[in-house]
């Protein structure tokens, strides 16, 4: 069997290079999966040894596929690991150690984003504070401002008073780790303004300042023009499609788009780049073709590709250059270069090269949903159309010359196929990161995608062209009508019963198996690909055997959840720690609201709350020192935001000391009553890394 696999793999040698990004990404994921920082020299030594051995094998004429491929795989994996390690060391910056109530800060405004609730979220590069910060002065801070921000722009030197806190850790063991994301963005604190923002010095009018901040200022200017021309929420969605700023979209609209599988419209990716650059390509080519002399004597197709490439680069800058946009831009750069060189445009090698570029520049993106879903969709679509090209060509030839109705069927069929393939490819990541799978995404996409391709994006392109002349109102109005129709589709489909299927939190190993199997099936072309089905099968089997916690404790002790007799989570408060409550319920595949989940399982008085778990016994959450003293003698699990006395006899104590050192806690009831409960903390999952604040 192994000999047959090696033989077939040898027949697919042209596909072996596609595994380079896969092993490079595996090395990055291996680095982020560690519980402690590695010894600095060990991985470069392993990678160098493997690479040198492979080179010696080639020089010696020993080119047997299996050992050579194995050595190269080890070398590439080590290179990915080392790249992530180097990136983590390069972005290392101070993080405050504890909350600071009010501090005067000055710094350079790097970014400002208008939120749907009327606040503005700003990122500031600090230059001065009025007192020492515990843990050191952060390089950057992110602050929510409630006062007007119309007199300052990126690049200006500003000052304000703010309350700051360290970037929060996971809401539960294994949940999303904002602290890691903040670390790689060099955010040393987050907080809120307690005074208006004051302009200290306007940005200097120099080339250096313009290179750093002109794009940010242009994005802000475009955002203001778009919002002024369109009512909410059309204006906010148009801003998201044109400048990549999604902060102004109301939460209920965002939720409808997520629940109908239309949220991908807000992430500027291959779809938007194809519509924007494609419309520019065909428009320029059509204009040049109006001249018979140019059409017959000049390579107008290549000229149009060059113009479209420049336009795509401008769209990349204006839209904020997210990971999905970077991937799309690299892909379309390769496509247009291929057009200019008369080479095949869309291949799996282009996807692999795009992935390598993104991973080299920002290896931390591998762990984020946007990277995973973007490349999963791209890989699946290219692999599907590679395999299905013969019968798709026959289908296209049979329908393309049969009138408008046949062309409409062909267009909608393409949307349906693309939607199905992309949805299947991204479903594991949606289930892992967002704990939900959309059931009516095909219907919503069939209704919304023609509006995006025919109305919204062409109008957005015309609006960009018309803005320098002050004539953007008409194309923006047209785009707004298309956006209003898309919002209506999302609102209608999201209201259907069973619009989403909630999925409980999955262990990382499950996603690893699903991804490994998916990549295996996508990269091979022979019968070898079907061996990859073992990955999803094993992943699903592992998911069904996952045990979920019986008690959850917030990292601030503001909220506690207990699994009741119906195996549902019962919350200790209907209001406190709303974000944490939403995260817990979502990860438990529970579609109830926080108020609905606070079912009365906890009995509360002036001294705190208590509840009875059928296996773990009395759970006490005292709110006063008197409550702590009383519950120390009676509770089986004691949770408090204060420190407990040394004489406390509760079997399980989760107090300020434990929460500060280890973060959020989860308690698992033993399957055998003779055993002790198992306690897992956020730090047990994340380990002690540069972006965590874990202590023994």
XYZ file of C-alpha atoms in Angstrom:
696
model
C 0.000 0.000 0.000
C 2.800 2.425 0.926
C 4.650 1.592 -2.288
C 1.523 2.344 -4.313
C 1.050 5.673 -2.509
C 4.675 6.658 -3.178
C 4.322 5.656 -6.832
C 1.171 7.708 -7.333
C 2.732 10.630 -5.443
C 5.621 10.449 -7.876
C 3.129 10.775 -10.722
C 1.896 13.988 -9.092
C 5.300 15.604 -8.689
C 3.995 18.838 -10.193
C 1.696 19.122 -7.139
C 4.376 18.527 -4.515
C 5.400 22.188 -4.393
C 1.841 23.027 -3.292
C 2.648 21.352 0.027
C 5.294 23.959 0.862
C 2.726 26.505 2.177
C 0.903 23.692 3.980
C 4.000 22.629 5.947
C 5.049 26.251 6.453
C 1.627 26.981 7.959
C 1.877 23.811 10.057
C 5.125 25.118 11.529
C 3.415 28.415 12.411
C 0.477 26.605 14.015
C 2.935 24.404 15.925
C 4.567 27.509 17.408
C 1.236 28.977 18.528
C 0.159 25.616 19.940
C 3.042 25.462 22.423
C 2.397 26.092 26.121
C 5.774 27.803 26.654
C 8.350 29.641 24.570
C 10.772 27.292 22.787
C 14.529 27.229 23.215
C 15.714 29.799 20.632
C 18.288 27.626 18.842
C 16.539 24.244 18.668
C 14.166 24.801 15.737
C 16.664 26.604 13.452
C 19.082 23.764 14.158
C 16.514 21.121 13.169
C 15.463 23.029 10.064
C 19.033 23.710 8.973
C 19.949 20.075 9.521
C 17.010 18.845 7.466
C 17.637 21.349 4.676
C 21.347 20.525 4.565
C 20.597 16.795 4.493
C 18.174 17.299 1.593
C 20.771 19.336 -0.283
C 23.431 16.660 0.286
C 21.011 13.986 -0.963
C 20.434 15.955 -4.151
C 24.153 16.607 -4.694
C 24.951 12.939 -4.088
C 22.359 11.867 -6.623
C 20.143 10.223 -3.994
C 16.790 11.607 -5.159
C 14.351 9.022 -3.882
C 11.032 10.741 -3.359
C 10.075 9.641 0.164
C 13.261 10.559 2.124
C 13.861 13.738 0.130
C 10.269 14.946 0.567
C 10.385 14.123 4.281
C 13.573 16.138 4.827
C 12.203 19.102 2.883
C 8.924 18.937 4.826
C 10.844 19.093 8.118
C 12.904 22.033 6.856
C 9.843 23.990 5.674
C 7.975 23.261 8.920
C 10.949 24.530 10.908
C 11.078 27.647 8.716
C 7.416 28.390 9.466
C 8.008 27.850 13.172
C 11.061 30.127 13.172
C 9.228 32.815 11.202
C 6.411 32.911 13.789
C 8.943 32.964 16.643
C 10.856 35.827 15.026
C 7.654 37.789 14.405
C 6.602 37.382 18.050
C 9.975 38.692 19.223
C 9.878 41.582 16.756
C 6.479 42.949 17.862
C 7.114 42.517 21.586
C 5.953 45.651 23.443
C 5.000 46.582 27.034
C 1.552 45.652 28.370
C 0.172 47.284 31.509
C -0.036 44.915 34.456
C -3.273 46.147 36.035
C -6.146 48.587 35.579
C -5.437 52.318 35.700
C -8.461 54.386 36.682
C -7.644 57.700 34.971
C -4.427 58.743 33.340
C -3.543 61.664 31.071
C -2.018 60.452 27.826
C -0.611 62.052 24.703
C 0.186 60.418 21.433
C -0.224 60.235 17.681
C -3.649 59.232 16.394
C -3.140 56.196 14.183
C -6.694 55.143 13.438
C -10.254 56.175 14.205
C -13.383 54.146 13.523
C -16.942 55.373 13.976
C -19.079 52.768 15.786
C -22.761 52.054 15.330
C -23.540 53.269 18.873
C -22.129 56.724 18.096
C -18.776 56.221 19.822
C -15.425 56.351 18.064
C -12.751 53.708 18.541
C -9.256 55.157 18.258
C -5.767 53.659 18.251
C -3.048 55.939 19.647
C 0.733 55.582 19.597
C 1.669 56.866 23.043
C 4.364 59.498 23.479
C 3.733 60.635 27.073
C 1.742 59.772 30.209
C 1.389 61.816 33.373
C 2.586 58.981 35.617
C 4.347 55.638 35.549
C 2.306 52.758 34.187
C 2.399 49.349 35.926
C 4.219 47.095 33.497
C 5.640 49.953 31.430
C 4.285 52.516 28.996
C 2.371 50.764 26.172
C 3.443 51.346 22.589
C -0.174 51.626 21.464
C -3.553 51.816 23.190
C -7.098 51.370 21.889
C -9.738 53.624 23.428
C -13.472 54.193 22.979
C -14.344 57.898 22.823
C -17.891 59.218 23.284
C -17.212 62.855 22.376
C -16.827 64.389 18.910
C -13.720 63.460 16.911
C -14.341 65.485 13.750
C -11.481 67.956 14.391
C -8.682 65.382 14.501
C -7.357 63.009 11.863
C -4.733 60.250 11.674
C -1.283 61.735 12.176
C -2.390 64.456 14.602
C -0.847 64.675 18.074
C -3.711 64.476 20.605
C -4.234 64.269 24.368
C -7.003 63.013 26.652
C -7.676 61.349 29.988
C -8.612 57.692 29.893
C -9.193 54.621 31.989
C -6.957 51.775 30.845
C -6.873 48.043 31.425
C -4.784 45.141 30.102
C -6.165 43.414 26.971
C -8.578 40.798 28.331
C -7.820 37.116 28.100
C -10.201 34.350 26.972
C -13.749 34.426 28.376
C -13.447 30.671 29.004
C -10.696 28.065 28.660
C -10.222 27.556 24.920
C -12.244 30.624 23.892
C -11.038 33.407 21.594
C -7.867 35.000 22.956
C -8.016 38.748 22.337
C -4.763 39.111 24.265
C -2.864 37.301 21.494
C -4.430 39.463 18.809
C -3.629 42.616 20.792
C -0.020 41.490 21.292
C 0.649 41.237 17.561
C -0.976 44.634 17.043
C 1.244 46.035 19.814
C -1.785 47.101 21.859
C -0.556 47.372 25.431
C -3.881 48.527 26.867
C -7.546 49.047 26.007
C -9.946 51.422 27.677
C -12.291 54.384 27.514
C -11.947 58.171 27.425
C -13.051 60.184 30.467
C -12.440 63.567 28.826
C -12.829 65.101 25.370
C -10.013 64.619 22.887
C -7.798 67.697 22.505
C -5.653 68.498 19.485
C -2.098 69.247 20.612
C -0.298 69.592 17.277
C -1.637 68.952 13.793
C 0.217 66.441 11.636
C 3.212 68.082 9.913
C 2.925 68.600 6.182
C 5.841 66.378 5.121
C 6.333 63.460 2.756
C 7.135 61.136 5.648
C 3.866 62.015 7.389
C 1.940 61.607 4.172
C 3.413 58.151 3.539
C 2.337 57.086 7.038
C -1.069 58.712 7.305
C -2.394 59.901 3.943
C -4.157 56.610 3.257
C -5.795 56.689 6.700
C -6.890 60.285 6.166
C -8.227 59.423 2.707
C -10.205 56.500 4.137
C -11.717 58.793 6.757
C -12.593 61.383 4.110
C -14.230 58.755 1.888
C -16.136 57.352 4.850
C -17.545 60.775 5.686
C -18.619 61.363 2.067
C -20.334 57.961 1.843
C -22.130 58.265 5.190
C -23.314 61.760 4.253
C -24.792 60.485 0.980
C -26.637 57.399 2.283
C -28.943 56.753 5.257
C -28.131 54.056 7.838
C -27.559 51.183 7.585
C -26.954 51.469 3.820
C -24.199 54.035 4.392
C -22.397 51.892 6.953
C -22.511 48.829 4.676
C -21.344 50.890 1.685
C -18.423 52.077 3.809
C -17.592 48.461 4.676
C -17.605 47.497 0.989
C -15.594 50.517 -0.181
C -13.177 51.366 2.628
C -13.249 48.212 4.758
C -14.527 50.013 7.888
C -17.279 47.824 9.391
C -17.555 49.544 12.759
C -20.695 51.523 11.906
C -22.949 48.593 10.972
C -25.680 47.989 13.598
C -25.313 44.725 15.496
C -28.769 43.436 14.471
C -27.907 43.887 10.773
C -24.561 42.159 11.280
C -26.290 39.267 13.021
C -28.773 38.853 10.162
C -25.915 38.793 7.656
C -24.070 36.183 9.739
C -27.174 34.021 10.129
C -27.789 33.960 6.370
C -24.230 33.372 5.192
C -23.948 36.872 3.728
C -21.362 38.208 6.178
C -18.662 37.381 3.623
C -19.941 40.359 1.636
C -18.488 42.664 4.311
C -15.002 41.127 4.194
C -13.332 42.642 1.139
C -11.948 39.540 -0.528
C -11.805 37.778 -3.864
C -15.434 38.547 -4.715
C -15.044 42.293 -4.263
C -11.619 42.403 -5.904
C -12.979 40.414 -8.864
C -15.957 42.705 -9.294
C -13.947 45.902 -8.789
C -10.847 45.026 -10.805
C -12.856 43.002 -13.322
C -15.227 45.877 -14.013
C -12.228 48.191 -14.422
C -10.529 45.687 -16.746
C -13.545 45.228 -19.000
C -14.405 48.930 -18.905
C -10.918 50.025 -20.007
C -10.741 47.285 -22.621
C -14.159 48.285 -23.965
C -13.167 51.943 -24.221
C -9.927 51.085 -26.009
C -11.820 48.787 -28.383
C -13.876 51.776 -29.575
C -10.826 52.692 -31.618
C -10.554 50.214 -34.526
C -6.879 51.095 -34.989
C -5.995 50.271 -31.360
C -8.191 47.176 -31.344
C -6.410 45.754 -34.390
C -2.834 46.824 -33.742
C -2.301 47.202 -29.992
C -2.404 44.672 -27.102
C -5.358 46.434 -25.465
C -6.121 43.376 -23.318
C -2.691 43.670 -21.679
C -3.071 47.425 -21.271
C -6.429 46.918 -19.577
C -4.853 44.317 -17.284
C -2.185 46.851 -16.271
C -4.784 49.519 -15.490
C -6.867 46.988 -13.528
C -3.779 45.986 -11.544
C -3.124 49.598 -10.554
C -6.817 49.989 -9.616
C -6.694 46.789 -7.534
C -3.663 48.135 -5.650
C -5.522 51.374 -4.922
C -8.532 49.379 -3.705
C -6.211 47.351 -1.447
C -4.896 50.535 0.191
C -8.255 52.278 0.541
C -10.002 49.188 1.910
C -7.602 48.739 4.835
C -5.526 45.794 3.506
C -7.070 43.062 5.667
C -5.824 39.481 5.336
C -8.634 38.531 2.954
C -7.931 41.622 0.831
C -4.192 40.866 0.776
C -4.895 37.340 -0.408
C -7.269 38.603 -3.085
C -4.812 41.266 -4.264
C -1.939 38.790 -4.564
C -4.212 36.418 -6.465
C -5.369 39.106 -8.887
C -1.838 40.451 -9.300
C -0.798 37.005 -10.471
C -3.878 36.770 -12.683
C -3.248 40.081 -14.431
C 0.465 39.350 -14.802
C -0.503 36.006 -16.349
C -2.814 37.845 -18.761
C 0.029 40.182 -19.748
C 2.366 37.199 -20.241
C -0.257 35.029 -22.024
C -0.147 32.382 -19.284
C -2.955 30.486 -17.455
C -4.476 32.868 -14.906
C -6.172 30.924 -12.096
C -4.212 27.974 -10.689
C -3.581 26.369 -7.333
C -0.003 27.674 -7.489
C -1.349 31.227 -7.357
C -3.267 30.392 -4.179
C -0.160 28.765 -2.695
C 1.993 31.792 -3.501
C -0.594 34.153 -1.990
C -0.673 32.055 1.184
C 3.125 32.078 1.457
C 3.305 35.858 1.102
C 0.667 36.450 3.789
C 2.256 33.924 6.162
C 5.722 35.378 5.710
C 4.513 38.898 6.508
C 1.951 38.124 9.226
C 2.326 34.544 10.493
C -0.141 35.220 13.331
C -2.902 35.479 10.709
C -2.822 31.667 10.371
C -4.635 31.413 13.714
C -7.393 33.875 12.768
C -10.767 33.083 11.234
C -10.390 35.535 8.330
C -7.224 33.837 7.012
C -8.585 30.335 7.483
C -11.969 30.977 5.873
C -10.564 33.079 3.032
C -7.984 30.520 1.952
C -10.295 27.571 2.593
C -12.820 29.026 0.156
C -10.137 29.872 -2.423
C -8.485 26.427 -2.249
C -11.805 24.600 -2.424
C -13.065 26.631 -5.377
C -9.864 26.217 -7.396
C -9.709 22.484 -6.616
C -13.378 22.023 -7.506
C -13.159 23.862 -10.817
C -9.922 22.035 -11.684
C -11.678 18.698 -11.203
C -14.997 19.762 -12.747
C -13.609 21.714 -15.728
C -14.601 19.111 -18.398
C -18.283 18.858 -17.545
C -18.540 22.547 -16.658
C -17.156 23.400 -20.110
C -19.755 21.149 -21.729
C -22.494 22.782 -19.651
C -21.272 26.250 -20.596
C -21.071 25.380 -24.304
C -24.573 23.932 -24.266
C -26.218 26.981 -22.669
C -24.204 30.038 -23.628
C -25.724 30.422 -27.127
C -29.347 29.681 -26.211
C -30.643 33.134 -25.362
C -30.956 35.284 -22.268
C -32.875 32.721 -20.213
C -30.146 30.118 -20.684
C -27.494 32.694 -19.767
C -29.450 33.575 -16.628
C -29.591 29.877 -15.694
C -25.847 29.632 -16.330
C -25.170 32.682 -14.145
C -27.367 31.515 -11.256
C -25.979 27.993 -11.555
C -22.455 29.384 -11.214
C -23.483 31.331 -8.112
C -25.120 28.211 -6.652
C -22.086 25.995 -7.299
C -19.683 28.590 -5.932
C -21.846 29.142 -2.858
C -22.159 25.417 -2.139
C -18.423 24.731 -2.518
C -17.363 27.781 -0.512
C -19.944 27.078 2.216
C -18.802 23.475 2.613
C -15.169 24.598 2.770
C -15.759 27.318 5.368
C -18.365 25.469 7.480
C -15.774 23.806 9.790
C -14.191 27.184 10.532
C -17.574 28.842 11.098
C -18.473 26.032 13.501
C -15.132 26.276 15.314
C -14.851 30.060 15.630
C -18.503 31.159 15.702
C -20.327 27.999 16.866
C -22.946 28.121 14.156
C -23.617 26.754 10.696
C -25.920 28.583 8.276
C -28.713 26.422 6.823
C -30.213 28.743 4.202
C -27.026 30.340 2.914
C -27.615 29.064 -0.625
C -31.017 30.750 -0.835
C -29.675 34.038 0.566
C -26.661 34.038 -1.754
C -28.757 33.273 -4.830
C -30.914 36.295 -3.993
C -28.128 38.663 -2.919
C -25.165 37.900 -5.181
C -26.741 39.230 -8.421
C -27.425 42.478 -6.570
C -23.792 42.701 -5.489
C -22.381 41.861 -8.922
C -24.792 43.872 -11.080
C -25.782 46.814 -8.875
C -23.640 47.423 -5.795
C -19.995 46.945 -6.819
C -20.234 48.561 -10.293
C -21.944 51.540 -8.647
C -19.223 51.650 -5.989
C -16.563 51.748 -8.723
C -18.398 54.615 -10.453
C -18.668 56.414 -7.096
C -14.893 56.172 -6.609
C -14.352 57.609 -10.086
C -16.933 60.391 -9.553
C -15.802 61.496 -6.069
C -12.988 63.822 -7.230
C -15.632 65.727 -9.229
C -18.245 65.770 -6.431
C -20.635 63.627 -8.512
C -20.771 60.511 -6.327
C -24.360 61.029 -5.086
C -26.092 59.225 -7.987
C -23.920 56.067 -8.095
C -23.975 55.884 -4.297
C -27.776 56.141 -4.344
C -27.902 53.240 -6.811
C -25.525 51.226 -4.616
C -27.683 52.087 -1.599
C -30.769 50.629 -3.263
C -28.941 47.386 -3.898
C -27.659 47.324 -0.313
C -31.197 47.942 1.023
C -32.421 44.945 -0.986
C -29.579 42.774 0.383
C -30.439 43.824 3.953
C -34.092 42.924 3.264
C -33.019 39.483 1.984
C -30.890 38.919 5.101
C -33.664 40.058 7.436
C -36.222 37.799 5.729
C -34.094 34.651 5.536
C -32.721 35.084 9.077
C -36.294 35.101 10.403
C -37.056 31.663 8.936
C -37.265 28.861 11.521
C -34.035 26.862 11.644
C -31.983 29.526 9.839
C -28.892 28.448 11.772
C -27.672 25.310 13.492
C -25.806 25.979 16.724
C -22.620 23.944 17.231
C -20.924 23.507 20.636
C -17.281 24.470 21.097
C -14.889 22.133 19.296
C -11.405 21.173 20.511
C -8.494 22.412 18.351
C -7.647 18.803 17.480
C -10.993 18.484 15.687
C -10.260 21.483 13.473
C -6.756 20.146 12.833
C -8.148 16.842 11.557
C -10.744 18.577 9.379
C -8.165 20.952 7.889
C -5.626 18.194 7.259
C -8.193 16.069 5.470
C -9.480 19.013 3.461
C -6.029 20.112 2.293
C -5.142 16.532 1.395
C -8.264 16.192 -0.767
C -7.746 19.589 -2.414
C -4.061 19.296 -3.348
C -3.963 15.811 -4.876
C -5.663 15.004 -8.182
C -5.511 11.182 -8.299
C -7.217 8.619 -6.084
C -4.829 9.677 -3.313
C -7.175 12.557 -2.522
C -9.871 10.230 -1.203
C -7.586 9.074 1.618
C -8.151 12.528 3.094
C -11.732 11.647 4.018
C -10.261 9.952 7.099
C -9.545 13.403 8.571
C -13.154 14.651 8.695
C -14.404 11.253 9.878
C -11.927 11.194 12.779
C -12.656 14.846 13.577
C -16.409 14.313 13.763
C -15.921 11.239 15.948
C -13.697 13.246 18.308
C -16.224 16.091 18.440
C -18.997 13.754 19.588
C -16.829 12.562 22.500
C -15.996 16.036 23.797
C -16.843 16.754 27.449
C -18.197 20.207 28.321
C -17.748 22.036 31.645
C -20.344 21.898 34.413
C -19.304 25.222 35.968
C -17.834 28.292 34.272
C -16.272 31.203 36.170
C -15.569 34.596 34.630
C -12.012 35.969 34.904
C -13.377 38.891 36.996
C -15.765 36.711 39.057
C -18.602 38.885 37.735
C -20.475 35.884 36.343
C -20.778 32.180 37.115
C -22.629 29.536 35.105
C -23.780 26.089 36.248
C -25.122 23.232 34.166
C -28.603 22.393 35.448
C -30.564 19.148 35.409
C -31.522 19.679 31.739
C -27.803 20.088 30.856
C -28.325 23.779 30.026
C -26.186 26.582 31.424
C -27.847 28.639 34.167
C -26.254 32.061 34.710
C -25.843 33.828 38.032
C -26.830 37.271 36.679
C -29.116 38.509 33.869
C -27.029 41.646 33.276
C -23.405 41.486 34.449
C -20.549 40.581 32.056
C -22.761 40.529 28.973
C -19.943 39.759 26.521
C -18.787 36.814 28.622
C -22.344 35.476 28.927
C -22.861 35.664 25.165
C -19.568 33.836 24.603
C -20.472 31.049 27.054
C -23.934 30.519 25.588
C -22.629 30.552 22.014
C -19.910 28.020 22.844
C -22.553 25.831 24.475
C -24.734 25.917 21.305
C -27.376 27.723 23.344
C -29.435 30.290 21.416
C -31.015 31.850 24.518
C -30.255 35.383 25.635
C -28.444 36.120 28.895
C -31.705 37.126 30.567
C -33.370 33.877 29.481
C -30.394 31.836 30.720
C -30.536 33.447 34.181
C -33.327 31.030 35.081
C -33.295 31.361 38.863
C -31.022 28.408 39.551
C -28.955 30.840 41.636
C -30.592 32.167 44.822
C -29.320 35.639 45.667
C -29.469 38.002 48.649
C -27.453 40.976 49.890
C -24.411 38.780 50.653
C -24.232 36.961 47.299
C -25.658 34.002 45.378
C -25.704 30.233 45.864
C -26.817 27.274 43.761
C -26.932 23.494 44.094
C -25.282 21.336 41.450
C -26.531 17.726 41.369
C -22.966 16.326 41.429
C -20.620 19.111 42.539
C -22.777 20.287 45.429
C -23.200 23.849 46.724
C -21.745 26.626 44.565
C -21.396 29.952 46.404
C -20.669 33.355 44.873
C -20.434 35.727 47.866
C -20.493 39.451 47.215
C -19.432 40.634 50.674
C -16.760 39.698 53.186
C -19.430 38.367 55.541
C -20.699 36.129 52.745
C -17.181 34.850 52.125
C -16.721 33.898 55.787
C -20.116 32.143 55.945
C -19.717 30.247 52.671
C -16.181 29.058 53.460
C -17.640 26.442 55.802
C -20.597 25.358 53.647
C -19.721 25.648 49.937
C -18.169 22.948 47.800
C -17.124 25.558 45.225
C -16.438 29.103 46.428
C -16.105 31.909 43.855
C -15.248 35.420 44.976
C -13.631 38.542 43.549
C -11.824 39.101 46.865
C -9.112 37.123 48.633
C -10.237 34.297 50.912
C -9.004 33.727 54.478
C -6.318 31.103 55.009
C -8.714 29.117 57.218
C -11.298 28.716 54.404
C -12.254 25.023 54.137
C -14.145 24.978 50.818
C -12.791 22.109 48.649
C -12.552 24.315 45.537
C -11.685 28.000 45.981
C -11.573 30.399 43.026
C -10.702 33.834 44.411
C -8.920 36.935 43.161
C -5.528 35.290 43.487
C -6.494 32.315 41.290
C -8.304 34.455 38.728
C -5.449 36.956 38.449
C -2.882 34.198 37.987
C -4.830 31.751 35.786
C -7.769 33.605 34.192
C -11.244 32.149 33.598
C -11.973 28.742 35.178
C -14.009 25.720 34.136
C -14.961 22.845 36.470
C -15.817 19.402 35.080
C -17.895 17.014 37.155
C -16.276 13.555 37.431
C -17.875 10.692 35.526
C -17.173 8.528 38.570
C -18.391 10.059 41.853
C -15.382 8.612 43.661
C -13.085 10.913 41.677
C -12.404 14.606 42.245
C -13.693 17.308 39.879
C -11.319 18.421 37.161
C -10.438 22.130 37.002
C -9.215 23.742 33.799
C -8.164 27.378 33.490
C -7.595 29.688 30.544
C -3.869 29.545 31.262
C -3.915 25.755 31.124
C -4.989 26.090 27.472
C -2.943 29.101 26.379
C 0.165 28.323 28.415
C 2.674 30.938 29.504
C 3.355 32.914 26.342
C 4.419 36.529 25.711
C 0.786 37.543 25.150
C -0.584 35.927 28.305
C -0.406 37.103 31.916
C -0.285 33.618 33.407
C 1.561 32.809 36.592
C 1.887 29.502 38.464
